[in-house]
GROMACS .gro file of C-alpha atoms in nm:
model
  461
    1MET     CA    1  -0.314  -2.727  -0.163
    2THR     CA    2  -0.682  -2.806  -0.113
    3ALA     CA    3  -0.911  -2.546   0.035
    4HIS     CA    4  -1.122  -2.640   0.335
    5THR     CA    5  -1.352  -2.339   0.320
    6ASP     CA    6  -1.694  -2.483   0.405
    7THR     CA    7  -1.932  -2.192   0.447
    8ALA     CA    8  -2.193  -2.421   0.598
    9LYS     CA    9  -1.961  -2.487   0.893
   10MET     CA   10  -1.882  -2.121   0.957
   11PRO     CA   11  -1.951  -2.042   1.325
   12ALA     CA   12  -2.289  -1.873   1.348
   13GLU     CA   13  -2.176  -1.659   1.640
   14TYR     CA   14  -1.923  -1.491   1.413
   15MET     CA   15  -2.180  -1.380   1.159
   16PRO     CA   16  -2.252  -1.014   1.230
   17GLU     CA   17  -2.588  -0.878   1.327
   18PRO     CA   18  -2.739  -0.645   1.067
   19VAL     CA   19  -2.486  -0.370   1.017
   20PRO     CA   20  -2.452  -0.090   1.087
   21GLY     CA   21  -2.610  -0.136   1.430
   22PRO     CA   22  -2.767   0.143   1.635
   23ARG     CA   23  -2.447   0.247   1.810
   24ALA     CA   24  -2.256   0.257   1.481
   25GLN     CA   25  -2.532   0.464   1.323
   26ALA     CA   26  -2.519   0.709   1.611
   27LEU     CA   27  -2.140   0.742   1.583
   28VAL     CA   28  -2.161   0.796   1.206
   29ALA     CA   29  -2.415   1.074   1.261
   30ARG     CA   30  -2.188   1.245   1.516
   31ASP     CA   31  -1.892   1.209   1.278
   32HIS     CA   32  -2.082   1.380   0.995
   33GLU     CA   33  -2.133   1.683   1.215
   34VAL     CA   34  -1.769   1.747   1.304
   35ILE     CA   35  -1.534   1.565   1.063
   36ALA     CA   36  -1.454   1.712   0.722
   37PRO     CA   37  -1.552   1.491   0.426
   38LEU     CA   38  -1.329   1.187   0.389
   39GLY     CA   39  -1.341   0.873   0.177
   40ARG     CA   40  -1.537   0.633   0.398
   41VAL     CA   41  -1.685   0.352   0.192
   42TYR     CA   42  -1.893   0.159   0.446
   43PRO     CA   43  -1.999   0.234   0.803
   44LEU     CA   44  -1.756   0.031   1.013
   45ALA     CA   45  -1.731   0.190   1.359
   46ILE     CA   46  -1.449   0.011   1.536
   47ASP     CA   47  -1.453  -0.050   1.912
   48HIS     CA   48  -1.156  -0.282   1.964
   49ALA     CA   49  -0.938  -0.523   1.770
   50GLN     CA   50  -0.685  -0.802   1.811
   51GLY     CA   51  -0.469  -0.965   1.546
   52CYS     CA   52  -0.682  -1.003   1.233
   53GLU     CA   53  -1.012  -0.952   1.412
   54VAL     CA   54  -1.211  -0.630   1.464
   55TRP     CA   55  -1.520  -0.569   1.675
   56ASP     CA   56  -1.751  -0.276   1.613
   57VAL     CA   57  -1.933  -0.067   1.872
   58ASP     CA   58  -2.236  -0.295   1.848
   59GLY     CA   59  -2.033  -0.608   1.923
   60ASN     CA   60  -2.013  -0.746   1.569
   61ARG     CA   61  -1.694  -0.932   1.486
   62PHE     CA   62  -1.519  -0.889   1.149
   63LEU     CA   63  -1.219  -1.051   0.983
   64ASP     CA   64  -0.982  -0.775   0.873
   65MET     CA   65  -0.832  -0.803   0.525
   66ASN     CA   66  -0.748  -0.429   0.522
   67ALA     CA   67  -0.501  -0.394   0.809
   68GLY     CA   68  -0.572  -0.021   0.811
   69ILE     CA   69  -0.479  -0.010   0.440
   70ALA     CA   70  -0.168  -0.229   0.475
   71VAL     CA   71  -0.053  -0.048   0.791
   72LEU     CA   72  -0.089  -0.310   1.064
   73ALA     CA   73   0.186  -0.548   0.959
   74ALA     CA   74   0.177  -0.727   1.296
   75GLY     CA   75  -0.200  -0.703   1.325
   76HIS     CA   76  -0.404  -0.511   1.577
   77CYS     CA   77  -0.259  -0.463   1.924
   78HIS     CA   78   0.022  -0.718   1.899
   79PRO     CA   79   0.141  -0.779   2.257
   80ARG     CA   80   0.507  -0.750   2.162
   81LEU     CA   81   0.454  -0.405   2.013
   82MET     CA   82   0.222  -0.298   2.296
   83LYS     CA   83   0.492  -0.386   2.549
   84VAL     CA   84   0.753  -0.179   2.365
   85ALA     CA   85   0.513   0.114   2.333
   86GLN     CA   86   0.425   0.106   2.703
   87GLU     CA   87   0.790   0.097   2.803
   88GLN     CA   88   0.877   0.388   2.574
   89LEU     CA   89   0.580   0.590   2.703
   90GLN     CA   90   0.740   0.574   3.046
   91ARG     CA   91   1.065   0.721   2.912
   92PHE     CA   92   0.971   0.991   2.659
   93THR     CA   93   0.757   1.027   2.349
   94HIS     CA   94   0.902   1.321   2.158
   95MET     CA   95   1.209   1.543   2.146
   96ALA     CA   96   1.225   1.677   1.787
   97GLY     CA   97   1.464   1.450   1.600
   98THR     CA   98   1.556   1.729   1.360
   99ASP     CA   99   1.715   1.923   1.647
  100PHE     CA  100   1.829   1.663   1.901
  101TYR     CA  101   1.940   1.301   1.926
  102ASN     CA  102   1.760   0.997   2.065
  103GLU     CA  103   1.836   0.626   2.084
  104PRO     CA  104   1.508   0.492   1.936
  105MET     CA  105   1.553   0.707   1.625
  106VAL     CA  106   1.911   0.592   1.567
  107ARG     CA  107   1.831   0.228   1.639
  108ALA     CA  108   1.532   0.223   1.402
  109ALA     CA  109   1.745   0.383   1.128
  110GLU     CA  110   2.025   0.132   1.185
  111LYS     CA  111   1.773  -0.151   1.152
  112LEU     CA  112   1.627  -0.008   0.833
  113VAL     CA  113   1.971   0.032   0.678
  114SER     CA  114   2.059  -0.327   0.770
  115LEU     CA  115   1.755  -0.443   0.572
  116MET     CA  116   1.849  -0.251   0.257
  117PRO     CA  117   2.058  -0.404  -0.026
  118GLY     CA  118   2.412  -0.456   0.099
  119GLY     CA  119   2.312  -0.379   0.458
  120LYS     CA  120   2.500  -0.048   0.456
  121GLY     CA  121   2.559   0.260   0.244
  122TRP     CA  122   2.214   0.410   0.307
  123GLN     CA  123   2.081   0.695   0.518
  124VAL     CA  124   1.731   0.753   0.655
  125PHE     CA  125   1.510   1.059   0.682
  126PHE     CA  126   1.208   0.987   0.903
  127THR     CA  127   0.869   1.136   0.820
  128ASN     CA  128   0.514   1.106   0.950
  129SER     CA  129   0.358   0.942   0.645
  130GLY     CA  130   0.401   0.801   0.297
  131THR     CA  131   0.322   1.125   0.120
  132GLU     CA  132   0.592   1.300   0.325
  133ALA     CA  133   0.840   1.026   0.235
  134VAL     CA  134   0.762   1.087  -0.132
  135GLU     CA  135   0.795   1.464  -0.087
  136ALA     CA  136   1.138   1.414   0.068
  137SER     CA  137   1.234   1.183  -0.220
  138ILE     CA  138   1.134   1.445  -0.479
  139LYS     CA  139   1.327   1.717  -0.300
  140LEU     CA  140   1.641   1.508  -0.261
  141ALA     CA  141   1.632   1.395  -0.625
  142ARG     CA  142   1.610   1.752  -0.749
  143TYR     CA  143   1.868   1.878  -0.500
  144ALA     CA  144   2.123   1.604  -0.570
  145THR     CA  145   2.095   1.608  -0.949
  146GLY     CA  146   2.033   1.977  -1.012
  147ARG     CA  147   1.754   1.870  -1.247
  148GLN     CA  148   1.382   1.948  -1.224
  149ASN     CA  149   1.171   1.693  -1.411
  150ILE     CA  150   1.014   1.382  -1.258
  151ILE     CA  151   0.854   1.093  -1.451
  152ALA     CA  152   0.573   0.893  -1.291
  153PHE     CA  153   0.315   0.641  -1.419
  154TYR     CA  154  -0.054   0.643  -1.499
  155GLY     CA  155  -0.242   0.464  -1.224
  156ALA     CA  156   0.014   0.568  -0.963
  157PHE     CA  157  -0.074   0.680  -0.613
  158HIS     CA  158   0.204   0.858  -0.425
  159GLY     CA  159   0.002   1.072  -0.183
  160ARG     CA  160  -0.211   1.385  -0.167
  161SER     CA  161   0.022   1.666  -0.057
  162TYR     CA  162   0.111   1.893  -0.349
  163GLY     CA  163   0.437   1.736  -0.464
  164SER     CA  164   0.322   1.377  -0.428
  165LEU     CA  165  -0.023   1.463  -0.568
  166SER     CA  166   0.152   1.591  -0.880
  167LEU     CA  167   0.292   1.239  -0.925
  168THR     CA  168  -0.036   1.067  -0.839
  169ALA     CA  169  -0.245   0.964  -1.142
  170SER     CA  170  -0.494   0.724  -0.992
  171LYS     CA  171  -0.835   0.895  -0.988
  172PRO     CA  172  -0.943   1.235  -1.125
  173ARG     CA  173  -1.117   1.332  -0.800
  174GLN     CA  174  -0.783   1.322  -0.619
  175ARG     CA  175  -0.653   1.606  -0.839
  176ARG     CA  176  -0.972   1.792  -0.934
  177GLY     CA  177  -0.981   2.146  -0.796
  178PHE     CA  178  -0.615   2.156  -0.692
  179PHE     CA  179  -0.437   2.281  -1.004
  180PRO     CA  180  -0.180   2.410  -1.078
  181LEU     CA  181   0.032   2.127  -0.947
  182LEU     CA  182   0.409   2.081  -0.937
  183PRO     CA  183   0.567   2.171  -1.273
  184GLY     CA  184   0.802   1.935  -1.453
  185VAL     CA  185   0.604   1.613  -1.396
  186SER     CA  186   0.533   1.373  -1.685
  187HIS     CA  187   0.340   1.046  -1.682
  188THR     CA  188   0.374   0.734  -1.891
  189TYR     CA  189   0.222   0.386  -1.907
  190TYR     CA  190   0.264   0.139  -1.621
  191PRO     CA  191   0.339  -0.214  -1.747
  192ASN     CA  192   0.001  -0.382  -1.692
  193CYS     CA  193  -0.010  -0.706  -1.888
  194TYR     CA  194  -0.375  -0.781  -1.804
  195ARG     CA  195  -0.480  -0.455  -1.967
  196CYS     CA  196  -0.187  -0.368  -2.190
  197PRO     CA  197  -0.193   0.007  -2.258
  198ILE     CA  198  -0.055  -0.044  -2.610
  199ASN     CA  199  -0.244  -0.366  -2.691
  200LEU     CA  200   0.050  -0.606  -2.705
  201ARG     CA  201   0.117  -0.935  -2.530
  202PHE     CA  202   0.391  -1.035  -2.289
  203PRO     CA  203   0.654  -1.173  -2.334
  204SER     CA  204   0.666  -1.115  -2.710
  205CYS     CA  205   0.614  -0.741  -2.648
  206GLU     CA  206   0.946  -0.722  -2.461
  207ILE     CA  207   0.782  -0.468  -2.226
  208ALA     CA  208   0.749  -0.217  -2.509
  209CYS     CA  209   0.536   0.016  -2.296
  210LEU     CA  210   0.850   0.119  -2.107
  211ASP     CA  211   1.025   0.197  -2.436
  212LEU     CA  212   0.787   0.492  -2.471
  213ILE     CA  213   0.998   0.674  -2.212
  214GLU     CA  214   1.292   0.690  -2.452
  215ARG     CA  215   1.106   0.681  -2.781
  216THR     CA  216   0.835   0.935  -2.697
  217LEU     CA  217   0.893   1.135  -2.378
  218PHE     CA  218   1.265   1.190  -2.431
  219LYS     CA  219   1.217   1.279  -2.797
  220THR     CA  220   0.920   1.511  -2.764
  221THR     CA  221   0.861   1.683  -2.430
  222THR     CA  222   1.107   1.573  -2.164
  223PRO     CA  223   1.482   1.601  -2.233
  224PRO     CA  224   1.652   1.315  -2.043
  225GLU     CA  225   1.934   1.540  -1.923
  226GLU     CA  226   1.674   1.743  -1.733
  227VAL     CA  227   1.505   1.447  -1.562
  228ALA     CA  228   1.594   1.414  -1.194
  229ALA     CA  229   1.411   1.088  -1.124
  230ILE     CA  230   1.165   0.824  -1.232
  231ILE     CA  231   0.934   0.707  -0.954
  232ILE     CA  232   0.748   0.376  -0.961
  233GLU     CA  233   0.551   0.147  -0.732
  234PRO     CA  234   0.694  -0.205  -0.770
  235ILE     CA  235   0.332  -0.317  -0.739
  236GLN     CA  236   0.073  -0.050  -0.810
  237GLY     CA  237  -0.147  -0.011  -0.504
  238GLU     CA  238  -0.441   0.225  -0.554
  239GLY     CA  239  -0.404   0.166  -0.928
  240GLY     CA  240  -0.544  -0.186  -0.887
  241TYR     CA  241  -0.278  -0.407  -0.724
  242VAL     CA  242  -0.107  -0.442  -1.061
  243VAL     CA  243   0.204  -0.662  -1.069
  244PRO     CA  244   0.439  -0.568  -1.355
  245PRO     CA  245   0.589  -0.845  -1.569
  246PRO     CA  246   0.929  -0.993  -1.486
  247GLY     CA  247   1.208  -0.768  -1.602
  248ALA     CA  248   1.010  -0.443  -1.593
  249LEU     CA  249   1.197  -0.291  -1.300
  250ALA     CA  250   1.529  -0.402  -1.445
  251ARG     CA  251   1.439  -0.231  -1.774
  252LEU     CA  252   1.357   0.086  -1.585
  253ARG     CA  253   1.681   0.065  -1.389
  254SER     CA  254   1.878   0.044  -1.713
  255ILE     CA  255   1.700   0.347  -1.860
  256CYS     CA  256   1.787   0.547  -1.549
  257ASP     CA  257   2.149   0.436  -1.563
  258ARG     CA  258   2.185   0.539  -1.928
  259TYR     CA  259   2.083   0.896  -1.859
  260GLY     CA  260   2.203   0.958  -1.505
  261ILE     CA  261   1.846   0.958  -1.372
  262LEU     CA  262   1.767   0.851  -1.015
  263LEU     CA  263   1.526   0.563  -0.960
  264ILE     CA  264   1.281   0.619  -0.674
  265VAL     CA  265   1.082   0.315  -0.563
  266ASP     CA  266   0.763   0.385  -0.370
  267GLU     CA  267   0.734   0.098  -0.122
  268VAL     CA  268   0.479   0.272   0.099
  269GLN     CA  269   0.221  -0.003   0.051
  270SER     CA  270   0.430  -0.291  -0.083
  271GLY     CA  271   0.726  -0.276   0.156
  272VAL     CA  272   0.812  -0.402   0.507
  273GLY     CA  273   0.756  -0.770   0.429
  274ARG     CA  274   0.414  -0.748   0.267
  275THR     CA  275   0.512  -0.928  -0.056
  276GLY     CA  276   0.712  -1.199   0.120
  277LYS     CA  277   1.039  -1.006   0.095
  278MET     CA  278   1.137  -0.699   0.292
  279TRP     CA  279   1.099  -0.484  -0.019
  280ALA     CA  280   0.898  -0.566  -0.330
  281PHE     CA  281   1.181  -0.448  -0.557
  282GLU     CA  282   1.386  -0.743  -0.429
  283HIS     CA  283   1.171  -0.977  -0.638
  284GLU     CA  284   1.333  -0.817  -0.943
  285GLY     CA  285   1.688  -0.807  -0.805
  286ILE     CA  286   1.736  -0.435  -0.870
  287VAL     CA  287   1.876  -0.166  -0.641
  288PRO     CA  288   1.699   0.173  -0.641
  289ASP     CA  289   1.858   0.505  -0.549
  290ILE     CA  290   1.583   0.618  -0.312
  291VAL     CA  291   1.307   0.425  -0.135
  292ALA     CA  292   0.993   0.575   0.016
  293SER     CA  293   0.845   0.371   0.301
  294ALA     CA  294   0.555   0.414   0.546
  295LYS     CA  295   0.229   0.228   0.628
  296GLY     CA  296   0.354  -0.101   0.780
  297LEU     CA  297   0.674   0.062   0.904
  298GLY     CA  298   0.522   0.209   1.220
  299GLY     CA  299   0.332  -0.098   1.333
  300GLY     CA  300   0.013   0.108   1.348
  301LEU     CA  301   0.171   0.437   1.454
  302PRO     CA  302   0.226   0.721   1.201
  303LEU     CA  303   0.576   0.681   1.060
  304GLY     CA  304   0.736   0.707   0.718
  305ALA     CA  305   1.092   0.710   0.591
  306MET     CA  306   1.290   0.818   0.291
  307ILE     CA  307   1.588   0.585   0.256
  308ALA     CA  308   1.855   0.703   0.014
  309ARG     CA  309   2.201   0.602  -0.093
  310THR     CA  310   2.448   0.772   0.140
  311GLU     CA  311   2.624   0.967  -0.135
  312LEU     CA  312   2.289   1.124  -0.225
  313ALA     CA  313   2.161   1.189   0.127
  314ARG     CA  314   2.483   1.358   0.233
  315GLN     CA  315   2.444   1.621  -0.036
  316TRP     CA  316   2.168   1.779   0.169
  317GLN     CA  317   2.295   2.064   0.382
  318PRO     CA  318   2.158   2.075   0.739
  319GLY     CA  319   1.818   2.238   0.727
  320SER     CA  320   1.759   2.161   0.358
  321HIS     CA  321   1.467   1.949   0.471
  322GLY     CA  322   1.310   1.871   0.806
  323ASN     CA  323   0.996   1.814   1.006
  324THR     CA  324   0.885   1.829   1.368
  325TYR     CA  325   0.768   1.476   1.441
  326GLY     CA  326   1.008   1.273   1.225
  327GLY     CA  327   1.214   1.047   1.448
  328ASN     CA  328   0.953   1.051   1.725
  329GLY     CA  329   1.076   0.834   2.012
  330LEU     CA  330   0.756   0.633   2.050
  331THR     CA  331   0.703   0.556   1.681
  332CYS     CA  332   1.070   0.468   1.627
  333ALA     CA  333   1.079   0.234   1.926
  334VAL     CA  334   0.777   0.046   1.790
  335ALA     CA  335   0.918   0.051   1.435
  336TYR     CA  336   1.242  -0.113   1.547
  337GLU     CA  337   1.053  -0.396   1.715
  338LEU     CA  338   0.822  -0.433   1.416
  339LEU     CA  339   1.115  -0.458   1.174
  340CYS     CA  340   1.269  -0.729   1.392
  341MET     CA  341   0.943  -0.923   1.381
  342VAL     CA  342   0.916  -0.887   1.005
  343GLU     CA  343   1.271  -1.012   0.960
  344GLU     CA  344   1.228  -1.299   1.207
  345GLU     CA  345   0.894  -1.438   1.093
  346LEU     CA  346   0.634  -1.209   0.941
  347MET     CA  347   0.765  -1.179   0.587
  348ALA     CA  348   0.807  -1.557   0.571
  349ASN     CA  349   0.446  -1.595   0.685
  350ALA     CA  350   0.340  -1.342   0.424
  351ALA     CA  351   0.507  -1.552   0.156
  352THR     CA  352   0.357  -1.881   0.274
  353VAL     CA  353   0.004  -1.776   0.364
  354GLY     CA  354   0.001  -1.528   0.078
  355ALA     CA  355   0.068  -1.803  -0.175
  356TYR     CA  356  -0.212  -2.009  -0.020
  357LEU     CA  357  -0.457  -1.718  -0.017
  358LEU     CA  358  -0.374  -1.638  -0.380
  359GLU     CA  359  -0.442  -1.999  -0.476
  360GLN     CA  360  -0.779  -2.003  -0.300
  361LEU     CA  361  -0.887  -1.675  -0.455
  362GLN     CA  362  -0.782  -1.802  -0.797
  363ALA     CA  363  -1.006  -2.104  -0.734
  364LEU     CA  364  -1.299  -1.863  -0.692
  365GLN     CA  365  -1.221  -1.740  -1.043
  366GLN     CA  366  -1.329  -2.082  -1.170
  367ARG     CA  367  -1.665  -2.045  -0.992
  368PHE     CA  368  -1.736  -1.684  -1.080
  369PRO     CA  369  -1.681  -1.564  -1.439
  370GLN     CA  370  -1.721  -1.210  -1.302
  371ILE     CA  371  -1.365  -1.241  -1.168
  372GLY     CA  372  -1.135  -1.148  -1.453
  373ALA     CA  373  -0.800  -1.171  -1.279
  374VAL     CA  374  -0.645  -1.259  -0.944
  375ARG     CA  375  -0.290  -1.133  -0.898
  376GLY     CA  376  -0.041  -1.038  -0.633
  377ARG     CA  377   0.266  -1.123  -0.432
  378GLY     CA  378   0.268  -1.232  -0.073
  379LEU     CA  379  -0.017  -1.066   0.114
  380MET     CA  380  -0.078  -0.798  -0.148
  381ILE     CA  381  -0.348  -0.957  -0.365
  382GLY     CA  382  -0.604  -0.803  -0.599
  383VAL     CA  383  -0.924  -0.959  -0.736
  384GLU     CA  384  -1.044  -0.773  -1.047
  385PHE     CA  385  -1.412  -0.789  -1.142
  386VAL     CA  386  -1.524  -0.762  -1.505
  387ASP     CA  387  -1.841  -0.755  -1.711
  388ALA     CA  388  -1.932  -1.004  -1.985
  389GLN     CA  389  -1.705  -0.819  -2.231
  390GLY     CA  390  -1.409  -0.821  -1.994
  391ASN     CA  391  -1.435  -0.451  -1.910
  392PRO     CA  392  -1.387  -0.330  -1.552
  393ALA     CA  393  -1.703  -0.382  -1.345
  394GLY     CA  394  -1.661  -0.111  -1.085
  395ALA     CA  395  -2.019  -0.120  -0.959
  396LEU     CA  396  -1.992  -0.494  -0.895
  397ALA     CA  397  -1.661  -0.456  -0.711
  398ASP     CA  398  -1.815  -0.188  -0.490
  399ALA     CA  399  -2.120  -0.405  -0.423
  400VAL     CA  400  -1.899  -0.702  -0.330
  401MET     CA  401  -1.699  -0.482  -0.095
  402GLU     CA  402  -2.015  -0.360   0.078
  403GLU     CA  403  -2.168  -0.706   0.095
  404SER     CA  404  -1.842  -0.846   0.236
  405PHE     CA  405  -1.876  -0.595   0.519
  406ARG     CA  406  -2.226  -0.724   0.586
  407LYS     CA  407  -2.088  -1.079   0.585
  408GLY     CA  408  -1.823  -0.993   0.847
  409LEU     CA  409  -1.527  -0.934   0.614
  410LEU     CA  410  -1.339  -0.606   0.577
  411VAL     CA  411  -1.201  -0.542   0.228
  412LEU     CA  412  -1.150  -0.233   0.014
  413THR     CA  413  -1.151  -0.166  -0.358
  414CYS     CA  414  -0.873  -0.012  -0.566
  415GLY     CA  415  -0.822   0.067  -0.931
  416ALA     CA  416  -1.126   0.058  -1.158
  417SER     CA  417  -1.280  -0.265  -1.028
  418THR     CA  418  -1.039  -0.453  -0.800
  419VAL     CA  419  -1.097  -0.573  -0.445
  420ARG     CA  420  -0.771  -0.581  -0.252
  421PHE     CA  421  -0.656  -0.824   0.016
  422CYS     CA  422  -0.383  -0.676   0.236
  423PRO     CA  423  -0.434  -0.842   0.577
  424PRO     CA  424  -0.194  -0.835   0.871
  425LEU     CA  425   0.118  -1.040   0.805
  426THR     CA  426   0.021  -1.251   1.106
  427ILE     CA  427  -0.277  -1.407   0.925
  428THR     CA  428  -0.314  -1.785   0.959
  429MET     CA  429  -0.421  -2.043   0.701
  430ALA     CA  430  -0.751  -2.086   0.887
  431GLN     CA  431  -0.817  -1.712   0.872
  432ALA     CA  432  -0.733  -1.712   0.502
  433ASP     CA  433  -0.992  -1.988   0.455
  434GLU     CA  434  -1.251  -1.791   0.650
  435ALA     CA  435  -1.180  -1.480   0.444
  436VAL     CA  436  -1.227  -1.666   0.116
  437ALA     CA  437  -1.547  -1.831   0.240
  438ARG     CA  438  -1.699  -1.498   0.344
  439PHE     CA  439  -1.584  -1.336   0.020
  440ALA     CA  440  -1.752  -1.614  -0.179
  441LEU     CA  441  -2.077  -1.557   0.010
  442ALA     CA  442  -2.060  -1.188  -0.075
  443ILE     CA  443  -1.999  -1.256  -0.445
  444GLU     CA  444  -2.282  -1.509  -0.453
  445ALA     CA  445  -2.523  -1.259  -0.301
  446CYS     CA  446  -2.426  -0.984  -0.544
  447VAL     CA  447  -2.434  -1.206  -0.852
  448ALA     CA  448  -2.778  -1.330  -0.747
  449GLY     CA  449  -2.897  -0.973  -0.711
  450LYS     CA  450  -2.941  -1.009  -0.335
  451GLY     CA  451  -2.645  -0.800  -0.225
  452SER     CA  452  -2.685  -0.463  -0.061
  453ALA     CA  453  -2.587  -0.217  -0.336
  454ALA     CA  454  -2.643   0.102  -0.134
  455TYR     CA  455  -2.643   0.223   0.222
  456ASP     CA  456  -2.950   0.321   0.415
  457ALA     CA  457  -3.066   0.662   0.302
  458GLY     CA  458  -2.955   0.830   0.621
  459LEU     CA  459  -2.600   0.689   0.600
  460ALA     CA  460  -2.562   0.750   0.227
  461ALA     CA  461  -2.647   1.118   0.263
   0.00000   0.00000   0.00000
């Protein structure tokens, strides 16, 4: 394919005014007074949005390559989802799915099960978020196996509640000040061929980093017969949008099978069609024991799910686990419709437009030696920035992210120096072109030393 991203022809009316504008600045100031510290990275103050486009309170228009951190699978305010939500609002919103029954909850679970390997033999536990889905997965794994230990990977992000935080190994600040964490958790190397943790090369290495589980963990600190589960992201999200080499998940599946260990796949960011298949693990042809899902699942509403093989889920006694909002009528009604849309068209669009977007971003790598790697599947793409020695260039990635905002493009960083692209699955080829053109302008400005490397003093405080 040939790109047709001509920045000179970009509509002038879509270039934002200097941002943040006065209304955004005022809102940020009010926020600082009443909202506890969060992780805001640039001062976007949203007013309204549609599809892949966002307008701020000053009227500036932005192209959204975040999708609320991979949440808005169908984009902002999709009319099909809005219609379902409005209809459900007229019926009921909530009736505690842990205590009573409701049609939207059952129908959404039936749809999820139909989209799992085999289309049956799975049961669903609805949660409010990804971290809750991971918590439920940990609890079920321990309950069903009678074992305590869990193995996770360096670079992983599984959430910030105590159990999932114990598995998370993405950034020190996420764990600092919160010890002691959950006992019985070990970490090992994620198979990252761009930055091999044991300095080998694929495929001649034969994914030796995963052999450390048996050769080191099992023989030194973590008896395999006491391991309940291994949890992995099929593509590491916060760790840098790292795609493992072919065969890695199959290798992990075989290790689990040898020792009676459950395999938990965290599909919170990679699932629900984002990689061009319903679940990212499908690219490897493996079947996990438990899947944690959230983000895109609710179509913009807060919803997560733990999906487990029936023989595991049924070991839970009633009351072993529960929550108040899981199975909420409104969120489940929207989730059912969203899953239908993903199955009908959105994951196919993610595969097609994702391949095109990946190709265009890889073309930028030829223009900018500061781009060390471009990787991803479907619409889960990472662009890693490096210095002259090939080391992560985190300051540059941050500067490009900020300058992209000022050029009308919403992106976020992840890992040590990666800018992620996780737009709505409704994105068009033309919007992909616009995104790449704006991204190129941002890189050019930063490389030339003309990018905005810091916020105004008042906003940075």
